[in-house]
Coordinates of N, CA and C in Angstrom, one line a residue:
X266 N 30.3 14.8 -20.9 CA 29.8 15.3 -22.2 C 28.3 15.5 -22.0
X267 N 27.8 16.6 -22.5 CA 26.4 16.9 -22.3 C 25.5 16.3 -23.4
X268 N 24.3 16.0 -23.1 CA 23.3 15.4 -24.0 C 22.2 16.5 -24.2
X269 N 21.8 16.7 -25.4 CA 20.8 17.7 -25.7 C 19.5 17.1 -26.0
X270 N 18.4 17.6 -25.3 CA 17.1 17.0 -25.5 C 16.5 17.6 -26.8
X271 N 16.2 16.7 -27.7 CA 15.7 17.1 -29.0 C 14.2 17.1 -29.0
X272 N 13.6 16.1 -28.3 CA 12.1 16.0 -28.3 C 11.7 15.2 -27.1
X273 N 10.4 15.4 -26.7 CA 9.7 14.6 -25.7 C 8.4 14.1 -26.2
X274 N 8.1 12.9 -26.1 CA 6.8 12.3 -26.6 C 6.3 11.2 -25.6
X275 N 5.0 11.2 -25.6 CA 4.4 10.1 -24.7 C 4.6 8.7 -25.3
X276 N 5.1 7.8 -24.5 CA 5.4 6.5 -25.0 C 4.1 5.7 -25.0
X277 N 4.0 4.7 -25.9 CA 2.8 3.9 -26.0 C 3.0 2.7 -25.1
X278 N 2.5 2.8 -23.9 CA 2.6 1.8 -22.9 C 1.5 1.9 -21.9
X279 N 1.3 0.9 -21.0 CA 0.2 0.9 -20.1 C 0.3 2.0 -19.0
X280 N 1.6 2.2 -18.6 CA 1.8 3.2 -17.6 C 2.3 4.5 -18.2
X281 N 2.1 5.7 -17.5 CA 2.5 7.0 -18.1 C 4.0 7.0 -18.2
X282 N 4.5 7.0 -19.4 CA 6.0 7.0 -19.7 C 6.2 8.0 -20.8
X283 N 7.4 8.5 -20.8 CA 7.9 9.5 -21.8 C 9.1 9.0 -22.5
X284 N 9.1 9.2 -23.8 CA 10.4 8.9 -24.6 C 11.1 10.2 -24.7
X285 N 12.3 10.2 -24.3 CA 13.2 11.4 -24.4 C 14.1 11.2 -25.6
X286 N 14.0 12.0 -26.6 CA 14.8 11.9 -27.8 C 16.0 12.9 -27.7
X287 N 17.2 12.4 -27.8 CA 18.4 13.3 -27.7 C 18.9 13.5 -29.1
X288 N 19.6 14.7 -29.2 CA 20.3 15.0 -30.5 C 21.3 13.9 -30.8
X289 N 21.2 13.3 -32.0 CA 22.1 12.2 -32.3 C 21.2 10.9 -32.5
X290 N 20.0 11.0 -32.0 CA 19.1 9.9 -32.3 C 18.8 8.9 -31.1
X291 N 19.6 9.1 -30.0 CA 19.3 8.2 -28.8 C 18.0 8.5 -28.2
X292 N 17.3 7.5 -27.9 CA 15.9 7.6 -27.3 C 15.9 6.8 -25.9
X293 N 15.5 7.5 -24.9 CA 15.4 6.9 -23.6 C 14.0 6.9 -23.1
X294 N 13.4 5.8 -22.7 CA 12.1 5.8 -22.2 C 12.1 5.8 -20.7
X295 N 11.4 6.8 -20.1 CA 11.4 6.9 -18.6 C 10.0 7.2 -18.1
X296 N 9.8 7.0 -16.8 CA 8.5 7.3 -16.2 C 8.2 8.8 -16.4
X297 N 6.9 9.1 -16.6 CA 6.5 10.5 -16.8 C 6.9 11.4 -15.6
X298 N 6.8 10.9 -14.4 CA 7.2 11.7 -13.3 C 8.7 12.0 -13.3
X299 N 9.5 11.0 -13.8 CA 11.0 11.2 -13.8 C 11.3 12.3 -14.9
X300 N 10.4 12.5 -15.9 CA 10.7 13.4 -17.0 C 10.3 14.8 -16.6
X301 N 9.6 15.0 -15.5 CA 9.2 16.4 -15.1 C 10.4 17.3 -15.1
X302 N 10.2 18.5 -15.7 CA 11.3 19.5 -15.7 C 12.2 19.4 -16.9
X303 N 12.1 18.3 -17.7 CA 12.9 18.3 -18.9 C 12.2 19.1 -20.0
X304 N 13.0 19.7 -20.9 CA 12.4 20.5 -21.9 C 13.3 20.4 -23.2
X305 N 12.7 20.6 -24.3 CA 13.4 20.6 -25.6 C 14.5 21.6 -25.6
X306 N 15.7 21.2 -26.0 CA 16.8 22.1 -26.1 C 17.7 22.1 -24.8
X307 N 17.2 21.4 -23.8 CA 18.0 21.4 -22.6 C 19.2 20.6 -22.7
X308 N 20.3 21.1 -22.1 CA 21.6 20.4 -22.1 C 21.7 19.7 -20.7
X309 N 21.9 18.4 -20.8 CA 22.0 17.6 -19.6 C 23.5 17.1 -19.4
X310 N 24.0 17.3 -18.3 CA 25.3 16.8 -17.9 C 25.2 15.3 -17.5
X311 N 26.4 14.7 -17.3 CA 26.4 13.3 -16.8 C 25.7 13.2 -15.5
X312 N 25.9 14.2 -14.6 CA 25.2 14.2 -13.3 C 23.7 14.4 -13.5
X313 N 23.3 15.2 -14.5 CA 21.9 15.4 -14.7 C 21.2 14.1 -15.2
X314 N 21.9 13.4 -16.1 CA 21.4 12.1 -16.6 C 21.3 11.1 -15.5
X315 N 22.3 11.1 -14.7 CA 22.3 10.1 -13.5 C 21.1 10.4 -12.6
X316 N 20.8 11.7 -12.4 CA 19.7 12.1 -11.6 C 18.3 11.7 -12.2
X317 N 18.2 11.9 -13.5 CA 17.0 11.4 -14.2 C 16.8 9.9 -14.1
X318 N 18.0 9.2 -14.3 CA 17.9 7.7 -14.1 C 17.5 7.3 -12.7
X319 N 18.0 8.0 -11.7 CA 17.6 7.7 -10.4 C 16.1 7.9 -10.1
X320 N 15.6 9.1 -10.6 CA 14.2 9.4 -10.5 C 13.3 8.3 -11.2
X321 N 13.8 7.9 -12.3 CA 13.1 6.8 -13.0 C 13.0 5.5 -12.2
X322 N 14.2 5.2 -11.6 CA 14.2 4.0 -10.8 C 13.3 4.1 -9.6
X323 N 13.3 5.3 -9.0 CA 12.4 5.5 -7.8 C 10.9 5.3 -8.3
X324 N 10.6 5.9 -9.4 CA 9.2 5.9 -9.8 C 8.8 4.4 -10.2
X325 N 9.7 3.7 -10.9 CA 9.4 2.3 -11.2 C 9.2 1.5 -10.0
X326 N 10.1 1.6 -9.0 CA 10.0 0.9 -7.8 C 8.7 1.2 -7.0
X327 N 8.3 2.5 -7.1 CA 7.1 3.0 -6.4 C 5.9 2.4 -7.0
X328 N 5.8 2.3 -8.3 CA 4.7 1.7 -9.0 C 4.6 0.2 -8.7
X329 N 5.7 -0.5 -8.7 CA 5.7 -1.9 -8.4 C 5.2 -2.1 -7.0
X330 N 5.6 -1.2 -6.0 CA 5.1 -1.3 -4.6 C 3.6 -1.1 -4.6
X331 N 3.1 -0.1 -5.3 CA 1.7 0.1 -5.3 C 0.9 -1.1 -5.8
X332 N 1.5 -1.7 -6.8 CA 0.9 -2.9 -7.4 C 0.8 -4.0 -6.3
X333 N 1.8 -4.2 -5.5 CA 1.8 -5.2 -4.4 C 0.7 -4.8 -3.4
X334 N 0.7 -3.5 -3.1 CA -0.3 -3.1 -2.0 C -1.7 -3.2 -2.5
X335 N -1.9 -3.1 -3.8 CA -3.3 -3.2 -4.3 C -3.8 -4.6 -4.1
X336 N -2.9 -5.6 -4.0 CA -3.4 -7.0 -3.8 C -3.7 -7.3 -2.4
X337 N -2.9 -6.7 -1.4 CA -3.2 -6.9 0.0 C -2.2 -5.9 0.7
X338 N -2.6 -5.6 2.0 CA -1.7 -4.7 2.8 C -0.3 -5.4 3.0
X339 N 0.7 -4.7 3.1 CA 2.1 -5.2 3.2 C 2.8 -4.4 4.3
X340 N 3.7 -5.0 5.0 CA 4.6 -4.3 5.9 C 5.7 -3.7 5.1
X341 N 6.4 -2.7 5.8 CA 7.6 -2.2 5.2 C 8.6 -3.2 4.9
X342 N 8.8 -4.2 5.8 CA 9.7 -5.2 5.6 C 9.4 -6.1 4.3
X343 N 8.2 -6.4 4.1 CA 7.8 -7.1 2.9 C 8.1 -6.3 1.6
X344 N 7.8 -5.0 1.6 CA 8.1 -4.2 0.5 C 9.6 -4.1 0.2
X345 N 10.3 -3.9 1.3 CA 11.8 -3.8 1.2 C 12.4 -5.1 0.6
X346 N 11.9 -6.2 1.1 CA 12.3 -7.5 0.6 C 12.0 -7.7 -0.9
X347 N 10.8 -7.2 -1.3 CA 10.5 -7.3 -2.7 C 11.4 -6.5 -3.6
X348 N 11.7 -5.3 -3.1 CA 12.7 -4.4 -3.8 C 14.1 -5.0 -3.9
X349 N 14.5 -5.6 -2.8 CA 15.8 -6.2 -2.8 C 15.9 -7.3 -3.8
X350 N 14.8 -8.1 -4.0 CA 14.9 -9.1 -5.0 C 15.1 -8.6 -6.4
X351 N 14.7 -7.3 -6.6 CA 14.9 -6.7 -7.9 C 16.2 -5.8 -7.9
X352 N 17.0 -6.0 -6.9 CA 18.3 -5.3 -6.8 C 18.1 -3.8 -6.8
X353 N 17.0 -3.3 -6.1 CA 16.8 -1.9 -6.0 C 17.8 -1.3 -5.0
X354 N 18.4 -0.2 -5.3 CA 19.4 0.3 -4.4 C 18.8 0.8 -3.0
X355 N 19.6 0.7 -2.0 CA 19.1 1.1 -0.6 C 18.5 2.5 -0.6
X356 N 19.2 3.4 -1.2 CA 18.7 4.8 -1.2 C 17.3 4.9 -1.9
X357 N 17.2 4.2 -3.0 CA 15.9 4.2 -3.7 C 14.8 3.6 -2.9
X358 N 15.1 2.5 -2.2 CA 14.2 1.8 -1.3 C 13.7 2.8 -0.2
X359 N 14.6 3.5 0.4 CA 14.3 4.5 1.4 C 13.3 5.6 0.9
X360 N 13.6 6.1 -0.3 CA 12.8 7.1 -0.9 C 11.4 6.6 -1.2
X361 N 11.3 5.4 -1.7 CA 10.0 4.8 -2.0 C 9.2 4.6 -0.8
X362 N 9.8 4.1 0.2 CA 9.1 3.8 1.5 C 8.6 5.1 2.1
X363 N 9.4 6.1 2.1 CA 9.1 7.4 2.6 C 7.8 8.0 1.9
X364 N 7.8 7.9 0.6 CA 6.7 8.3 -0.2 C 5.4 7.5 0.2
X365 N 5.6 6.2 0.4 CA 4.4 5.4 0.7 C 3.9 5.7 2.1
X366 N 4.8 6.0 3.1 CA 4.4 6.3 4.4 C 3.7 7.7 4.4
X367 N 4.2 8.6 3.7 CA 3.6 10.0 3.6 C 2.2 9.9 3.1
X368 N 2.0 9.0 2.1 CA 0.7 8.9 1.5 C -0.3 8.0 2.2
X369 N 0.2 7.4 3.3 CA -0.6 6.5 4.1 C -0.8 5.1 3.6
X370 N 0.1 4.8 2.6 CA 0.0 3.4 2.0 C 0.6 2.4 2.9
X371 N 1.6 2.7 3.7 CA 2.2 1.7 4.6 C 2.3 2.3 6.0
X372 N 1.9 1.4 6.9 CA 1.9 1.8 8.3 C 2.0 0.5 9.1
X373 N 3.2 0.2 9.6 CA 3.5 -1.1 10.3 C 2.6 -1.2 11.5
X374 N 2.3 -0.2 12.2 CA 1.4 -0.3 13.4 C 0.0 -0.7 13.0
X375 N -0.5 -0.1 12.0 CA -1.8 -0.5 11.5 C -1.8 -1.9 10.9
X376 N -0.7 -2.2 10.2 CA -0.6 -3.5 9.6 C -0.6 -4.6 10.6
X377 N 0.2 -4.4 11.7 CA 0.2 -5.4 12.8 C -1.1 -5.6 13.5
X378 N -1.8 -4.4 13.7 CA -3.1 -4.5 14.4 C -4.1 -5.2 13.6
X379 N -4.1 -5.0 12.3 CA -5.0 -5.6 11.4 C -4.7 -7.1 11.2
X380 N -3.4 -7.4 11.3 CA -3.0 -8.9 11.2 C -3.5 -9.6 12.4
X381 N -3.3 -9.1 13.6 CA -3.8 -9.8 14.8 C -5.3 -9.9 14.8
X382 N -6.0 -8.8 14.4 CA -7.4 -8.8 14.4 C -7.9 -9.9 13.5
X383 N -7.3 -10.0 12.3 CA -7.7 -11.0 11.3 C -7.5 -12.4 11.8
X384 N -6.3 -12.6 12.4 CA -6.0 -13.9 12.9 C -7.0 -14.3 14.0
X385 N -7.3 -13.4 14.9 CA -8.2 -13.7 16.1 C -9.6 -14.0 15.5
X386 N -10.0 -13.4 14.4 CA -11.3 -13.6 13.9 C -11.4 -14.9 13.1
X387 N -10.4 -15.2 12.3 CA -10.5 -16.3 11.4 C -9.5 -17.5 11.5
X388 N -8.3 -17.2 12.0 CA -7.3 -18.3 12.2 C -6.6 -18.0 13.5
X389 N -7.2 -18.2 14.6 CA -6.5 -17.9 15.9 C -5.1 -18.5 16.1
X390 N -4.3 -17.7 16.7 CA -2.9 -18.1 17.0 C -2.6 -17.7 18.4
X391 N -1.6 -18.3 19.0 CA -1.0 -17.9 20.3 C -0.3 -16.6 20.1
X392 N 0.0 -15.8 21.2 CA 0.8 -14.6 21.1 C 2.2 -15.0 20.5
X393 N 2.7 -16.1 20.9 CA 4.0 -16.5 20.4 C 4.0 -16.7 18.9
X394 N 2.9 -17.4 18.4 CA 2.8 -17.6 17.0 C 2.6 -16.3 16.2
X395 N 1.8 -15.4 16.8 CA 1.6 -14.1 16.1 C 2.9 -13.3 16.1
X396 N 3.7 -13.3 17.2 CA 4.9 -12.6 17.2 C 5.8 -13.1 16.1
X397 N 5.9 -14.4 16.0 CA 6.8 -15.0 15.0 C 6.3 -14.6 13.6
X398 N 5.0 -14.6 13.3 CA 4.5 -14.3 12.0 C 4.9 -12.8 11.6
X399 N 4.6 -11.9 12.6 CA 4.9 -10.5 12.3 C 6.4 -10.2 12.2
X400 N 7.2 -10.9 13.0 CA 8.7 -10.7 12.8 C 9.1 -11.1 11.4
X401 N 8.5 -12.2 10.9 CA 8.8 -12.7 9.6 C 8.4 -11.6 8.5
X402 N 7.4 -10.8 8.9 CA 7.0 -9.8 8.0 C 7.8 -8.5 8.1
X403 N 8.8 -8.6 9.0 CA 9.7 -7.4 9.2 C 9.1 -6.3 10.1
X404 N 8.1 -6.6 10.9 CA 7.5 -5.6 11.8 C 8.3 -5.5 13.1
X405 N 8.5 -4.3 13.6 CA 9.3 -4.1 14.7 C 8.6 -4.6 16.0
X406 N 9.5 -4.7 17.1 CA 9.0 -5.2 18.4 C 7.9 -4.3 19.0
X407 N 8.1 -3.0 18.9 CA 7.1 -2.1 19.5 C 5.7 -2.2 18.8
X408 N 5.8 -2.2 17.5 CA 4.5 -2.3 16.8 C 3.8 -3.7 17.1
X409 N 4.6 -4.7 17.2 CA 4.0 -6.1 17.5 C 3.4 -6.1 18.9
X410 N 4.1 -5.6 19.9 CA 3.5 -5.6 21.2 C 2.3 -4.7 21.4
X411 N 2.3 -3.6 20.7 CA 1.1 -2.7 20.7 C -0.1 -3.5 20.1
X412 N 0.2 -4.2 19.0 CA -0.9 -4.9 18.3 C -1.5 -6.0 19.2
X413 N -0.6 -6.6 20.0 CA -1.0 -7.8 20.8 C -1.7 -7.3 22.1
X414 N -1.8 -6.0 22.3 CA -2.4 -5.5 23.6 C -3.8 -6.0 23.7
X415 N -4.6 -6.0 22.6 CA -6.0 -6.4 22.6 C -6.2 -7.9 22.3
X416 N -5.1 -8.6 22.1 CA -5.2 -10.1 21.8 C -5.8 -10.9 23.0
X417 N -6.8 -11.7 22.7 CA -7.4 -12.6 23.7 C -6.7 -13.9 23.6
X418 N -5.7 -14.2 24.5 CA -4.9 -15.4 24.4 C -5.8 -16.6 24.7
X419 N -6.6 -16.5 25.8 CA -7.4 -17.6 26.2 C -8.5 -17.9 25.1
X420 N -9.1 -16.8 24.6 CA -10.1 -17.0 23.5 C -9.5 -17.7 22.3
X421 N -8.3 -17.3 21.9 CA -7.6 -17.9 20.8 C -7.4 -19.4 21.0
X422 N -6.9 -19.7 22.2 CA -6.6 -21.1 22.6 C -7.9 -21.9 22.6
X423 N -9.0 -21.4 23.1 CA -10.3 -22.1 23.1 C -10.8 -22.3 21.7
X424 N -10.7 -21.3 20.8 CA -11.1 -21.5 19.4 C -10.3 -22.6 18.7
X425 N -9.0 -22.6 18.9 CA -8.1 -23.6 18.3 C -8.5 -25.0 18.8
X426 N -8.7 -25.1 20.1 CA -8.9 -26.4 20.7 C -10.3 -26.9 20.3
X427 N -11.3 -26.1 20.3 CA -12.7 -26.5 20.0 C -12.7 -27.0 18.5
X428 N -12.0 -26.4 17.6 CA -11.9 -26.9 16.3 C -11.3 -28.3 16.2
X429 N -10.2 -28.5 16.9 CA -9.5 -29.8 16.9 C -10.3 -30.8 17.6
X430 N -11.0 -30.4 18.7 CA -11.8 -31.4 19.6 C -12.9 -32.1 18.8
X431 N -13.4 -31.5 17.7 CA -14.4 -32.1 17.0 C -14.1 -33.5 16.5
X432 N -12.7 -33.8 16.4 CA -12.3 -35.1 16.0 C -12.0 -36.0 17.1
X433 N -12.2 -35.5 18.4 CA -11.9 -36.3 19.5 C -13.1 -36.7 20.4
X434 N -14.2 -36.8 19.8 CA -15.5 -37.0 20.5 C -15.5 -38.3 21.3
X435 N -14.8 -39.3 20.9 CA -14.9 -40.6 21.6 C -13.9 -40.7 22.7
X436 N -13.0 -39.7 22.9 CA -12.0 -39.9 23.9 C -12.4 -39.7 25.3
X437 N -11.8 -40.3 26.3 CA -12.0 -40.1 27.7 C -11.4 -38.8 28.1
X438 N -11.8 -38.3 29.3 CA -11.3 -37.1 29.9 C -9.8 -37.1 29.9
X439 N -9.2 -38.2 30.4 CA -7.7 -38.3 30.5 C -7.1 -38.2 29.1
X440 N -7.6 -38.9 28.2 CA -7.1 -38.8 26.8 C -7.2 -37.4 26.2
X441 N -8.4 -36.8 26.5 CA -8.6 -35.5 26.0 C -7.7 -34.5 26.6
X442 N -7.5 -34.6 27.9 CA -6.6 -33.7 28.7 C -5.2 -33.7 28.1
X443 N -4.7 -34.9 28.0 CA -3.3 -35.1 27.6 C -3.1 -34.6 26.1
X444 N -4.1 -35.0 25.3 CA -3.9 -34.6 23.9 C -4.1 -33.1 23.7
X445 N -5.1 -32.6 24.4 CA -5.4 -31.1 24.3 C -4.2 -30.3 24.7
X446 N -3.7 -30.7 25.9 CA -2.5 -29.9 26.4 C -1.4 -29.9 25.5
X447 N -1.0 -31.1 24.9 CA 0.1 -31.2 24.0 C -0.2 -30.4 22.7
X448 N -1.4 -30.5 22.2 CA -1.8 -29.8 21.0 C -1.6 -28.3 21.2
X449 N -2.1 -27.7 22.3 CA -2.0 -26.3 22.5 C -0.6 -25.8 22.8
X450 N 0.1 -26.7 23.5 CA 1.5 -26.3 23.9 C 2.4 -26.2 22.7
X451 N 2.2 -27.1 21.7 CA 3.0 -27.1 20.5 C 2.7 -25.8 19.7
X452 N 1.6 -25.2 19.9 CA 1.3 -23.9 19.2 C 1.7 -22.7 20.0
X453 N 2.4 -22.9 21.1 CA 2.9 -21.7 21.8 C 2.1 -21.2 23.0
X454 N 1.0 -21.8 23.3 CA 0.2 -21.3 24.4 C 0.8 -21.7 25.8
X455 N 0.7 -20.8 26.8 CA 1.4 -21.1 28.0 C 0.7 -22.2 28.8
X456 N 1.4 -22.7 29.8 CA 0.9 -23.7 30.7 C -0.4 -23.3 31.4
X457 N -0.5 -22.2 31.9 CA -1.7 -21.7 32.6 C -2.9 -21.6 31.7
X458 N -2.6 -21.1 30.5 CA -3.7 -20.9 29.5 C -4.2 -22.3 29.1
X459 N -3.2 -23.2 28.8 CA -3.6 -24.5 28.3 C -4.4 -25.3 29.4
X460 N -4.0 -25.2 30.6 CA -4.7 -26.0 31.7 C -6.1 -25.5 31.8
X461 N -6.3 -24.2 31.8 CA -7.7 -23.7 32.0 C -8.6 -23.9 30.8
X462 N -8.0 -23.8 29.6 CA -8.8 -23.9 28.4 C -9.2 -25.3 28.1
X463 N -8.3 -26.3 28.4 CA -8.6 -27.7 28.1 C -9.8 -28.1 29.0
X464 N -9.8 -27.7 30.2 CA -11.0 -28.1 31.1 C -12.2 -27.3 30.6
X465 N -12.1 -26.1 30.3 CA -13.2 -25.3 29.8 C -13.9 -25.9 28.6
X466 N -13.1 -26.3 27.6 CA -13.6 -26.9 26.4 C -14.2 -28.3 26.7
X467 N -13.6 -29.0 27.6 CA -14.1 -30.3 28.0 C -15.5 -30.2 28.7
X468 N -15.6 -29.2 29.5 CA -16.8 -29.0 30.3 C -18.0 -28.7 29.5
X469 N -17.8 -28.3 28.2 CA -18.9 -28.1 27.4 C -19.5 -29.3 26.8
X470 N -19.0 -30.5 27.1 CA -19.5 -31.8 26.6 C -20.2 -32.5 27.7
X471 N -21.1 -33.5 27.3 CA -21.9 -34.2 28.3 C -21.0 -35.1 29.2
X472 N -19.7 -35.3 28.8 CA -18.9 -36.2 29.6 C -18.3 -35.6 30.8
X473 N -18.4 -34.3 31.0 CA -17.7 -33.6 32.0 C -18.0 -34.1 33.4
X474 N -19.2 -34.3 33.8 CA -19.6 -34.7 35.1 C -19.1 -36.1 35.5
X475 N -19.1 -37.0 34.5 CA -18.7 -38.4 34.8 C -17.2 -38.6 34.7
X476 N -16.5 -37.8 33.9 CA -15.1 -38.2 33.8 C -14.1 -37.1 34.1
X477 N -14.5 -35.8 34.0 CA -13.5 -34.7 34.2 C -13.0 -34.6 35.6
X478 N -13.8 -35.2 36.6 CA -13.4 -35.1 38.0 C -12.6 -36.2 38.4
X479 N -12.3 -37.2 37.5 CA -11.5 -38.3 37.9 C -10.1 -38.0 37.9

């Protein structure tokens, strides 16, 4: 059964929305973009109404995604997860993400590179830890490995250990070596990296000559 558009008016709301008034008194409020192409007197079939509803769902999901991105960069996986929590259909998710990619709002390669750079600068992690974090964000393997190409594993381990070592000033070389190795290993750093970095950090203290050689 067709529905006839009797009127179109701007809705009173924070976002651009339109109230579609149908003959018979029914009023439907939809996103302004979803209302594009509608006109007074237009006859809409059930299929037409379904398409308008789909466009409205896409626009609403798109606006919510933009709101999330305004707070901080997000991966596609994070946005997809947020839409799933709102029971957004898979087809709508795909359309929203394509719009965001086309506009440059989402780029998992750039997201992963920025994540690694930020971690290396402010909260160093091992490559193992970084991979796990990015996988949880839904970033793909290729994007992760490309982002880790410039990662300084030894530098990250050194920064992590130097921060922890401030609490170990009174320990002997043997105590420091055992504790430092265990500490870094738990965070995913490799044996070779751990062995080199523990001695490097220790060598920066006045105790190195007297105890590190024992």
